[in-house]
Short mmCIF file of C-alpha atoms in Angstrom, two decimals:
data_model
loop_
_atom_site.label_atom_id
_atom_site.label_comp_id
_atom_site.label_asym_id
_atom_site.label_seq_id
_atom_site.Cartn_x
_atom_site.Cartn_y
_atom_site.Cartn_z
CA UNK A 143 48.08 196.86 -23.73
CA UNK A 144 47.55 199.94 -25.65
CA UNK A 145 46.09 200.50 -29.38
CA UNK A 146 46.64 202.96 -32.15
CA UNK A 147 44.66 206.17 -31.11
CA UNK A 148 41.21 206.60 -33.15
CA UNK A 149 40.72 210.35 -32.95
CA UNK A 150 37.23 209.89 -33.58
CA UNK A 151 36.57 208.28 -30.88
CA UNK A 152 37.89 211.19 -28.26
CA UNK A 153 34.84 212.70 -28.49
CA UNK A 154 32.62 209.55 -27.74
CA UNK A 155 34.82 209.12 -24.83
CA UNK A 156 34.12 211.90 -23.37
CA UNK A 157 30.04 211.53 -23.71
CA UNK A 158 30.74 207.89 -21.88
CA UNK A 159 31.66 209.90 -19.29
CA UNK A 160 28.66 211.26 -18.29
CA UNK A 161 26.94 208.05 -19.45
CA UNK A 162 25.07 209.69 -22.58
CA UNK A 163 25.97 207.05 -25.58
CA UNK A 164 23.19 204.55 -26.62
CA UNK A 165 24.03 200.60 -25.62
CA UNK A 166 25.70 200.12 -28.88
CA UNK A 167 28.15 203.13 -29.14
CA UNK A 168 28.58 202.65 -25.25
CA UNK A 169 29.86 199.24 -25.98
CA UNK A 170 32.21 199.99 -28.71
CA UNK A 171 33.62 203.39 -26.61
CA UNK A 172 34.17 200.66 -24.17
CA UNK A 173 36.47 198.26 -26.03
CA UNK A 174 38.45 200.99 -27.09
CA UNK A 175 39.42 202.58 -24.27
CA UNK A 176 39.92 199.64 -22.64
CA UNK A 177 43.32 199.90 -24.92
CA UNK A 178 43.98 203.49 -25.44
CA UNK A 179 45.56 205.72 -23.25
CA UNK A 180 44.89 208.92 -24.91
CA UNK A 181 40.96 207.99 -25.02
CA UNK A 182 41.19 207.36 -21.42
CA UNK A 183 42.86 210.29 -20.25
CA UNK A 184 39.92 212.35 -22.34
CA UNK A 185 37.71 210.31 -20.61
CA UNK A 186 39.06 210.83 -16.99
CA UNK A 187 39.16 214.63 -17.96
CA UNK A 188 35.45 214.49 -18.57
CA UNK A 189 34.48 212.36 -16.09
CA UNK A 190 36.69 214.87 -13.53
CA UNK A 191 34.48 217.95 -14.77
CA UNK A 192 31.12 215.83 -14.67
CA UNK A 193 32.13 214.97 -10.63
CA UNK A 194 32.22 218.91 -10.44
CA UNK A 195 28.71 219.67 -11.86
CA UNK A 196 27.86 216.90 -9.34
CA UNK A 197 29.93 217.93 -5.83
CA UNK A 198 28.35 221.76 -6.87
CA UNK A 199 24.66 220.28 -6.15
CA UNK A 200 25.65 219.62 -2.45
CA UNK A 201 22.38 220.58 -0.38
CA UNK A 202 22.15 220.46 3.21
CA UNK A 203 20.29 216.62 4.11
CA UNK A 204 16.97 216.20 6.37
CA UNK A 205 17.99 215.89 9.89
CA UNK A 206 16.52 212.97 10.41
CA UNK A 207 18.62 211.20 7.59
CA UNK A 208 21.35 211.12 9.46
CA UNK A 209 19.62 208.85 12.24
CA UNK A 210 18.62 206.86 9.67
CA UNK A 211 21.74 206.20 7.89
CA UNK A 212 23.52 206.05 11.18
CA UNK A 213 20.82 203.50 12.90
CA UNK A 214 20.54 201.31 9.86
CA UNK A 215 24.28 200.53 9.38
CA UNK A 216 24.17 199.27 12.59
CA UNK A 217 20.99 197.11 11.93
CA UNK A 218 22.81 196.09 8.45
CA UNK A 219 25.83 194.98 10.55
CA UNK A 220 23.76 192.70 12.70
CA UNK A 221 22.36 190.90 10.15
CA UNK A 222 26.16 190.76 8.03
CA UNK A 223 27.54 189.67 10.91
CA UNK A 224 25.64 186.86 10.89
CA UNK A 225 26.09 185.57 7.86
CA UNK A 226 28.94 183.85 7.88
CA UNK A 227 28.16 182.28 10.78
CA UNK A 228 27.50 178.40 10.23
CA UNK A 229 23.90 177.57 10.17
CA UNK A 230 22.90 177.44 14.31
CA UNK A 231 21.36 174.14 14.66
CA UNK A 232 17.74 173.73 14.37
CA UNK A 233 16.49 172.77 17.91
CA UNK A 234 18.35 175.88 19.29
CA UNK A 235 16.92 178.45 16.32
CA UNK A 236 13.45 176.74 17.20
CA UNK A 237 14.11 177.53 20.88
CA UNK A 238 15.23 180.80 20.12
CA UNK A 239 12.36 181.58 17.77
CA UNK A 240 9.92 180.49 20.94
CA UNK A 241 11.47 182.72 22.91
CA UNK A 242 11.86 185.91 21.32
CA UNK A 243 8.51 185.91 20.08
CA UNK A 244 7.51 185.41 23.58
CA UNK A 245 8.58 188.41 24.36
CA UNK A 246 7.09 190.19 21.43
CA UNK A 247 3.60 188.86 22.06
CA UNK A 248 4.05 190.81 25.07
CA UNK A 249 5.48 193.64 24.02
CA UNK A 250 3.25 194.13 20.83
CA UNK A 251 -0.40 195.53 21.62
CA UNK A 252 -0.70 198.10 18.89
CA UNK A 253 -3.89 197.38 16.73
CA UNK A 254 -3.49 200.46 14.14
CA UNK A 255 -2.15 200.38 10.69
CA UNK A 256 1.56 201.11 10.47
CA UNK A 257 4.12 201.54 8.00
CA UNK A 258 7.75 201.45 7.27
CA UNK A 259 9.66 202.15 4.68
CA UNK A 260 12.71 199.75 3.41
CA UNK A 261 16.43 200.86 2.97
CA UNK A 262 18.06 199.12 -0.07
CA UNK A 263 21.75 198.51 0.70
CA UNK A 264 22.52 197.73 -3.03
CA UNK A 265 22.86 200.77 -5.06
CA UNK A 266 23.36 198.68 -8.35
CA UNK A 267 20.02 197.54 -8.17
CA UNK A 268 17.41 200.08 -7.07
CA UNK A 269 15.17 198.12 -5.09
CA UNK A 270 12.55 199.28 -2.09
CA UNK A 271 10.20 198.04 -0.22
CA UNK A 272 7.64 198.26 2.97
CA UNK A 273 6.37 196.58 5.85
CA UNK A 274 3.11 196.97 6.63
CA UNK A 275 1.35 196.24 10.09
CA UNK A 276 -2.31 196.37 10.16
CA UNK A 277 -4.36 194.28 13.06
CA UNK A 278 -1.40 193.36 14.33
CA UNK A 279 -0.12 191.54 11.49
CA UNK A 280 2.93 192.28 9.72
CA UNK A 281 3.19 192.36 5.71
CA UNK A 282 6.52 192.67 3.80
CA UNK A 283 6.22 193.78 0.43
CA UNK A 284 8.92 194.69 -2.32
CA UNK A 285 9.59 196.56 -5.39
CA UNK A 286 12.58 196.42 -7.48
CA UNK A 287 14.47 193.41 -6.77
CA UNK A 288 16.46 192.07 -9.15
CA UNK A 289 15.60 188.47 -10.25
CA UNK A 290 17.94 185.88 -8.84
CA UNK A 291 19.73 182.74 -10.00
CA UNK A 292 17.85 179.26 -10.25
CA UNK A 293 18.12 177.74 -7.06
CA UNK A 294 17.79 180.87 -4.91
CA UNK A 295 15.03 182.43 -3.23
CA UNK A 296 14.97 185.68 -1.16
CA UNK A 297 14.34 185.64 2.46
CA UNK A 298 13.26 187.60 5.30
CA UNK A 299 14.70 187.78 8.39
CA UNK A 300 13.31 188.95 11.58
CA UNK A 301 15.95 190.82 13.79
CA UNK A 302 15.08 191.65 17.47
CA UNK A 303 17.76 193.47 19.64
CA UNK A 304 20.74 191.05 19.78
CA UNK A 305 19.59 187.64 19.01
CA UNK A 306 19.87 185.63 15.83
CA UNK A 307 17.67 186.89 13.09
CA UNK A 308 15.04 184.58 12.81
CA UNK A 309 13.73 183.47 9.41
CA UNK A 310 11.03 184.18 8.32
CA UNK A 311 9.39 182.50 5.06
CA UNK A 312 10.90 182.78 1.36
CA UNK A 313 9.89 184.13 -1.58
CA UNK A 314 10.59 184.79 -5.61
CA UNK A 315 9.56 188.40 -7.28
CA UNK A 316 8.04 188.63 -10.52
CA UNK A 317 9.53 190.83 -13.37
CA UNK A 318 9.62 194.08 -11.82
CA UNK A 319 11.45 192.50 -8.51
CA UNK A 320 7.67 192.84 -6.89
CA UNK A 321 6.84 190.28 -3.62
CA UNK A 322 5.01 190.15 -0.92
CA UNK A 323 5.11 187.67 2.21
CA UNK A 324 3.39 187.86 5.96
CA UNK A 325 5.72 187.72 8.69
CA UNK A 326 3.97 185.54 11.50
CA UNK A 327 4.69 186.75 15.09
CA UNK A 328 4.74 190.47 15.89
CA UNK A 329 7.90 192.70 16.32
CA UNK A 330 8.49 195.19 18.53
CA UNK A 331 9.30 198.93 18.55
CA UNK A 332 13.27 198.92 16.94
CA UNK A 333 13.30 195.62 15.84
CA UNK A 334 14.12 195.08 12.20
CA UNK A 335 13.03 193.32 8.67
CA UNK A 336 15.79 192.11 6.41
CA UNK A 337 15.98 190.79 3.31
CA UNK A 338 18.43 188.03 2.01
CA UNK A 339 18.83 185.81 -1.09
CA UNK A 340 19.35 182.51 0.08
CA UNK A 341 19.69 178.91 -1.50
CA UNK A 342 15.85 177.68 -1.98
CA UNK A 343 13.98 176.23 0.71
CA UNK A 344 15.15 179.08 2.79
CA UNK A 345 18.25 178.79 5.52
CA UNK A 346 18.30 178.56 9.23
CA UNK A 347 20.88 181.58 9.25
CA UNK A 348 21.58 184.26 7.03
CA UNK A 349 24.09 183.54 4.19
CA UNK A 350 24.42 186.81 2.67
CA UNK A 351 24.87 190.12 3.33
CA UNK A 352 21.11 191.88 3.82
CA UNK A 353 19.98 193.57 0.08
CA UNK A 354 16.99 195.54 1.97
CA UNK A 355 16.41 196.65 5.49
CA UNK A 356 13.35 197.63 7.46
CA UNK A 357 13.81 199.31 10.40
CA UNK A 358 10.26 199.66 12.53
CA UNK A 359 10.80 202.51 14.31
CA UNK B 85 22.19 182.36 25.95
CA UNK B 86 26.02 181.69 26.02
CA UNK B 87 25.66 179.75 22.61
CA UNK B 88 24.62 182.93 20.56
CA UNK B 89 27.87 184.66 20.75
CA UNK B 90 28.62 185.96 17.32
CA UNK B 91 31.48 184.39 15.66
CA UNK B 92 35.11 185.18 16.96
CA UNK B 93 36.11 188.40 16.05
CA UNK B 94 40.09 188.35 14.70
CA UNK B 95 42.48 190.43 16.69
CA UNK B 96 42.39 194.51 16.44
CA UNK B 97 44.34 195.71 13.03
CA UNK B 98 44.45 192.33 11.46
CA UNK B 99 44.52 192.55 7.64
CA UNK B 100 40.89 191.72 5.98
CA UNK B 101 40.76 188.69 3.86
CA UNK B 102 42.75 188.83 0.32
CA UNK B 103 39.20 188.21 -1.32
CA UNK B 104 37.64 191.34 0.40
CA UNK B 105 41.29 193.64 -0.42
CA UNK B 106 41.37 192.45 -4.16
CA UNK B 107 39.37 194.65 -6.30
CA UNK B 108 35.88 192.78 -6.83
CA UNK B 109 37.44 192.08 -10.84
CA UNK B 110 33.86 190.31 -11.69
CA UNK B 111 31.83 192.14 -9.16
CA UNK B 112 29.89 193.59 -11.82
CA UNK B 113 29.07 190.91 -14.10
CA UNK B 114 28.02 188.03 -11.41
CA UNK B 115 24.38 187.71 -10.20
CA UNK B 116 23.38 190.09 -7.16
CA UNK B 117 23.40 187.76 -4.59
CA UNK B 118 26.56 186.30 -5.29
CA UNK B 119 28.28 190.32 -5.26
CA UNK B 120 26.60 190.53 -2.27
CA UNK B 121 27.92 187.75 -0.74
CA UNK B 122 31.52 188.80 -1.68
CA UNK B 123 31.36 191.61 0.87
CA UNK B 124 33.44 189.80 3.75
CA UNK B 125 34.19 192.89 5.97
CA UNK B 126 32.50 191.71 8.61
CA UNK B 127 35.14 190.71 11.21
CA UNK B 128 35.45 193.11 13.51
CA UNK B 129 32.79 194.31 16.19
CA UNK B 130 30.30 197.13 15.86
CA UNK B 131 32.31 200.52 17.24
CA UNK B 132 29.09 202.40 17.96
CA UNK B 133 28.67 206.26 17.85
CA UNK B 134 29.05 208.19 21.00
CA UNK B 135 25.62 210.19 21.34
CA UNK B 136 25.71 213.31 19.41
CA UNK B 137 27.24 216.55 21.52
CA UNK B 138 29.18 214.42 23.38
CA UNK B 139 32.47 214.44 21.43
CA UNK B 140 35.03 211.38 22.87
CA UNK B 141 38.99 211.80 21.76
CA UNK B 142 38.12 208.60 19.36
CA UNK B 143 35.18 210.78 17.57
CA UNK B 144 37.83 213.97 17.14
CA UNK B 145 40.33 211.70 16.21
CA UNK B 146 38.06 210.78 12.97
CA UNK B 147 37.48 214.29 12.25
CA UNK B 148 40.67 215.05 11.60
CA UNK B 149 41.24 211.94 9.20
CA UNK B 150 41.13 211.74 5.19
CA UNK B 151 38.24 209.87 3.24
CA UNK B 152 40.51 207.49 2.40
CA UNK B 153 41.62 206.70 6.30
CA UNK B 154 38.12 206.53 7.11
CA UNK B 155 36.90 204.28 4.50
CA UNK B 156 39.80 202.23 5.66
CA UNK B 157 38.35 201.77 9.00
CA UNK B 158 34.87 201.15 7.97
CA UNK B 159 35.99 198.32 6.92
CA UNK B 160 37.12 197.29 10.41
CA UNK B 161 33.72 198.34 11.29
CA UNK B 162 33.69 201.50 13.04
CA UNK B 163 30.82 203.14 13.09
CA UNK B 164 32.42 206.74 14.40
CA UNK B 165 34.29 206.32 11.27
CA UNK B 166 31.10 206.24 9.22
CA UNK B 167 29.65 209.03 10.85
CA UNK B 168 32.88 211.10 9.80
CA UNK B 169 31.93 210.42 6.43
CA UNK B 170 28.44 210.92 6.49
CA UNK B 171 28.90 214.44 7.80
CA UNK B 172 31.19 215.13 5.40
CA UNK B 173 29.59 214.06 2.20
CA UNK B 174 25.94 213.94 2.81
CA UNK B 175 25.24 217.21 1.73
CA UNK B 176 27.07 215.86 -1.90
CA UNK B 177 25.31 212.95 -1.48
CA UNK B 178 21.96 214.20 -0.87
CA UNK B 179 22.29 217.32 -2.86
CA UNK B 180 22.64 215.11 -6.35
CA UNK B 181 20.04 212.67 -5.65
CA UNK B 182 17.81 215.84 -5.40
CA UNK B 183 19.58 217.49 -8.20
CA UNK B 184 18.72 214.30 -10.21
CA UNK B 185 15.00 213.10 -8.25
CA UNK B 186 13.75 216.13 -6.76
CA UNK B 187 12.53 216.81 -3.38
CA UNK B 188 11.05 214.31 -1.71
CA UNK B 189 11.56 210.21 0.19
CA UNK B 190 13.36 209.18 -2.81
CA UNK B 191 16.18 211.40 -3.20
CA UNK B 192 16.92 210.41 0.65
CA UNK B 193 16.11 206.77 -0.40
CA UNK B 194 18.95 206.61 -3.04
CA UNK B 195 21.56 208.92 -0.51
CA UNK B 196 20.54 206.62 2.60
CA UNK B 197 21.33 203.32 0.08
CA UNK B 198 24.29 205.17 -1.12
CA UNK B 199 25.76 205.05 2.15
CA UNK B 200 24.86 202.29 3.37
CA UNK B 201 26.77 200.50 0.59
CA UNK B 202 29.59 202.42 1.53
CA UNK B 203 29.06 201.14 4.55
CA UNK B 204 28.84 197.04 3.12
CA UNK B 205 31.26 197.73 0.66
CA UNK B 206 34.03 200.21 1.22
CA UNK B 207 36.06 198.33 -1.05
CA UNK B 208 34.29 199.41 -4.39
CA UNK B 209 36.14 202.86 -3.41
CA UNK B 210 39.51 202.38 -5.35
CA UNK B 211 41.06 205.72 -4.57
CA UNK B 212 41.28 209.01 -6.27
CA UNK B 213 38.72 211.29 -4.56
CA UNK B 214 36.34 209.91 -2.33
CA UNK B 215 33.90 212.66 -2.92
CA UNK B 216 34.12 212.80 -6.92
CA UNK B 217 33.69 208.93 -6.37
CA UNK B 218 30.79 209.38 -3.62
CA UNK B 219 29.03 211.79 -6.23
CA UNK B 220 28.96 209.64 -8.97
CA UNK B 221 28.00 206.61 -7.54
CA UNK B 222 24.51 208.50 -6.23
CA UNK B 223 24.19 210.17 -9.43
CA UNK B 224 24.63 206.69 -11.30
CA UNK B 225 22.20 205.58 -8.27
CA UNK B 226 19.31 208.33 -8.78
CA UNK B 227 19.45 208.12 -12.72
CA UNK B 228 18.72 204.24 -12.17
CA UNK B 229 15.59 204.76 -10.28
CA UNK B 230 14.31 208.30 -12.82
CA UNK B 231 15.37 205.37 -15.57
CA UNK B 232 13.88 202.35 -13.81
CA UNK B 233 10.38 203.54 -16.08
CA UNK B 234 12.23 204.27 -19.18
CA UNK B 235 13.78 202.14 -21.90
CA UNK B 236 17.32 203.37 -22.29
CA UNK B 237 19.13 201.55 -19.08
CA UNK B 238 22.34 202.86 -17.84
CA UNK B 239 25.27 201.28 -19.19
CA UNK B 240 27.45 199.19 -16.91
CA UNK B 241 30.63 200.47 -15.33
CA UNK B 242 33.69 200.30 -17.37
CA UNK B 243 36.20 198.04 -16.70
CA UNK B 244 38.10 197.47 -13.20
CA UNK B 245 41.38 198.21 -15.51
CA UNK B 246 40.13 201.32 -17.01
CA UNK B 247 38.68 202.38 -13.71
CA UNK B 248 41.73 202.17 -11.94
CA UNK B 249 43.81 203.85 -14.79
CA UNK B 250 41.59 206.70 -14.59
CA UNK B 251 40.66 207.25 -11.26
CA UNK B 252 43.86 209.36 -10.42
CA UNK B 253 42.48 212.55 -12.11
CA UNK B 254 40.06 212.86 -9.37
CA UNK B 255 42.49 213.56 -6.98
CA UNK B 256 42.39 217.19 -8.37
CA UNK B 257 39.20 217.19 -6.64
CA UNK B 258 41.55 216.97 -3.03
CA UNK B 259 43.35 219.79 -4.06
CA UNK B 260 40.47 222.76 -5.07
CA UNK B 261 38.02 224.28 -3.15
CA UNK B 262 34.75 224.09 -2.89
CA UNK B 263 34.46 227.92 -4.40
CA UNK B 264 36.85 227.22 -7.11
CA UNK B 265 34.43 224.59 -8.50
CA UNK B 266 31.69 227.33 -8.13
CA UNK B 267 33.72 229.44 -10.32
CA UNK B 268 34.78 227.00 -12.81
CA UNK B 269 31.33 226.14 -13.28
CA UNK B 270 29.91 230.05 -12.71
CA UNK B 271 32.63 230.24 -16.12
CA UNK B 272 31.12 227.73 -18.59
CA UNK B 273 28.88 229.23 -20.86
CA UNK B 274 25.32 227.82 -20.87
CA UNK B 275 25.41 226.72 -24.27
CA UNK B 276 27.52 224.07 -22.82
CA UNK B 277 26.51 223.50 -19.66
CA UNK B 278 22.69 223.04 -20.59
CA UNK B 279 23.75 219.81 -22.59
CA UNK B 280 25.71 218.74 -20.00
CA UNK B 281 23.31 219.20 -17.17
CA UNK B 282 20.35 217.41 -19.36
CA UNK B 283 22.58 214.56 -20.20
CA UNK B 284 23.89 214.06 -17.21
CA UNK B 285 21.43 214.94 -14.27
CA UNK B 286 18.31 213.82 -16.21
CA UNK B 287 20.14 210.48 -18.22
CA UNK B 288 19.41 211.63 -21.36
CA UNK B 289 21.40 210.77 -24.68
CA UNK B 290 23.31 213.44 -26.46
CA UNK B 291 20.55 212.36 -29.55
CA UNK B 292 17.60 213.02 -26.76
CA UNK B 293 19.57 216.19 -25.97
CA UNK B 294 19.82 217.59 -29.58
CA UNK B 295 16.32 216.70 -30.18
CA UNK B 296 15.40 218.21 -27.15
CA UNK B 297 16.99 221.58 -27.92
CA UNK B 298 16.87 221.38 -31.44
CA UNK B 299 20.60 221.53 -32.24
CA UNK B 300 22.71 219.23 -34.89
CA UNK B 301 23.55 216.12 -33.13
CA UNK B 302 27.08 216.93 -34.19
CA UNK B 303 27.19 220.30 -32.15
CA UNK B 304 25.84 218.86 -28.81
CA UNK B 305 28.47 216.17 -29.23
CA UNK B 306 31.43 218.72 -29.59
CA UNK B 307 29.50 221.43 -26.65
CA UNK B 308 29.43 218.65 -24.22
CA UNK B 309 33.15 217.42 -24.94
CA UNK B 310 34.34 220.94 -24.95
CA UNK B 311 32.64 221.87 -21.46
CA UNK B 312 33.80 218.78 -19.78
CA UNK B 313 37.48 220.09 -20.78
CA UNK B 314 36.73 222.94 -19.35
CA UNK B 315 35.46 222.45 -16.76
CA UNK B 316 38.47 220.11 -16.02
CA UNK B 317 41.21 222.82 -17.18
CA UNK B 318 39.64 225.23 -14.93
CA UNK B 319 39.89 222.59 -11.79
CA UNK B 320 43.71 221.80 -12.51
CA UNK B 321 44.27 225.60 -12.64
CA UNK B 322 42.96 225.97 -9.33
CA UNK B 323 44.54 223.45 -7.78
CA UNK B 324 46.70 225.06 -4.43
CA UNK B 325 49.82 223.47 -4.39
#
């Protein structure tokens, strides 16, 4: 569906492009070009040279990013893979929860303060996070997440090499997406903290894809 | 430990669902958790990366692949594939976070989420140029966090219609060189680029700009149109046939 052309409105297109129009003009832009052709071709013009001011800042990235990117995808696939997964049934996620920790109890005898920092896998809402481990206990804590639906509650999950993620308790953020929980148990070296939003009350099993991811490495 | 098998896995090069191939239409405007959900590309196993130096046939393979190819196989999950990408557009990636954050744990923050939804969600890339698309998406991403403080939020992404009518003029960006951008930019004249660059690396509004430098509102409106043109002119010019 196209529209007469509003030639004053070329030039408001183009400052949409690079995303420099209050709300209001923003929205009006918006419904225009929506239905103009010529508006959007002067927008996709600017937004072209904009990607150019932005592909000429490339700068060389940390080494160790890469491992981190690289090593968290994988993490992030655990978890995802996971989700869709009916909910295991109870008696086996207890028996798995007995075990695994188990094995961390053994595995963890680091007393000193630690910290990790979260990876956010949801660009659309810049969230972060931390988990803490200080006399052996472990703290998550969160800034940033975006406040969710009635009914749902986010979650942390516990992930230890290839087993189930076991859950870990729920919690709600206040208005800047702050919480906080204690993960009971200890984790290991490479084992993982993920975050979920999931119906309240918590699930068994993940049910969507992870929003922020610990690694403690 | 027989019952925690993951869930079966569907047969090598079988299509993903139609809900994960249609463009995510009301991705935008549904609560988080319920986008997040929507991400169904998990059906294939984990490919993971050979170790770095030594380079397998499959790993080559992916280096000699378009964006687009690769994308398309993150979705199947490969992980070489992901790499591929990663070394290709990091330095974009990372470069505009910094650009936009300075140094320091964020700007890797916002290029390690960046890719990492790439990695969830391949399917937000619609085509066009992956690494105009890669570059705005962190910029958008960094601007979010400088303006997470501030009281102007970024506005939402157009629509999915407009989007996809005018995501073909990126593919310019397949076509120049990474020196030919240098030199269309090396060519605009700072009274145009410095409104640009303020607007668009820092977030501000062309009114915050003109206040900022003391110009008309009316002439930083017409510098930044003008050096956007520009700056695209130049491009097509370039462009090696």
């Amino acid at each position: 569906m196209t529209t007469t052309h509003d030639e004053s409105m070329l030039e408001l297109a183009a400052l949409r492009a690079i995303d420099a129009l209050d709300a209001e003009e923003a929205k009006l832009v918006d419904a225009h070009l929506a239905q103009c052709a010529v508006c959007q071709a002067e927008y996709a013009r600017a937004r072209a040279g904009a990607a150019a001011l932005a592909m000429a800042q490339a700068s060389k990235a940390p080494p160790g990013l890469r491992d981190r990117v690289l090593h968290s995808a994988v993490r992030v696939r655990r978890i995802t893979a996971w989700y869709q997964h009916p909910a295991i049934p109870s008696a086996i996620a207890a028996a798995l929860i007995i075990g695994v920790a188990g094995t961390w109890l053994i595995a963890h005898r680091t007393p000193s303060i630690s910290q990790w920092a979260a990876s956010c896998v949801h660009v659309s809402a810049p969230c972060g996070g931390a988990v803490t481990r200080a006399q052996g206990v472990l703290r998550f804590e969160s800034h940033g997440l975006p406040r969710l639906a009635a009914g749902k509650v986010y979650q942390a999950w516990l992930l230890h090499g290839k087993n189930a993620p076991i859950p870990e308790p729920t919690f709600t953020v206040d208005e800047g997406g702050n919480g906080a929980i204690d993960i009971p148990g200890t984790a290991a070296r490479g084992d993982a903290v993920a975050v979920t939003a999931e119906p309240a009350g918590g699930s068994r099993a993940p049910t969507s894809a992870p929003i922020l991811v610990v690694t403690l490495e | 430990m027989g019952l925690f098998r993951l869930p079966p896995l569907p047969r090598e090069g079988v299509p993903r669902s139609a809900t994960a191939l249609e463009p995510s239409r009301t991705a935008s405007k549904i609560v988080p958790e319920v986008m997040i959900a929507s991400s169904l590309l998990l059906h294939a196993p984990i490919t993971r990366t050979a170790p770095q130096g030594a380079v397998s046939p499959a790993r080559e393979k992916r280096r000699t692949m378009t964006d687009e190819a690769l994308v398309g196989r993150i979705a199947e999950g490969d992980h070489d594939a992901f790499a591929a990408l990663y070394d290709r557009h990091s330095a974009v990636v990372y470069g505009v976070a910094r650009r936009v954050l300075g140094d320091g744990p964020q700007a890797e923050d916002i290029a390690q989420s960046v890719f990492l939804q790439v990695w969830t969600r391949p399917e937000l890339f619609r085509g066009g140029s992956f690494a105009a698309w890669v570059a705005r998406v962190a910029r958008n991403a960094a601007i979010d966090v400088l303006r997470s403080a501030a009281v102007r939020l970024r506005e939402p992404e157009l629509s999915d219609d407009v989007e996809a009518a005018v995501c073909t003029e990126d593919e310019v960006f397949a076509r120049v060189s990474a020196e030919a951008i240098a030199t269309a930019l090396a060519a605009l004249p700072d009274e145009q680029r410095g409104p640009i660059e303020r607007a668009y690396f820092r977030g501000l509004s062309y009114r915050e700009v003109a206040e900022e430098i003391g110009a008309p509102v009316g002439t930083v409106k017409s510098r930044i149109r003008t050096g956007l043109r520009r700056l695209s002119d130049s491009l097509r010019e370039a462009v090696t046939p």
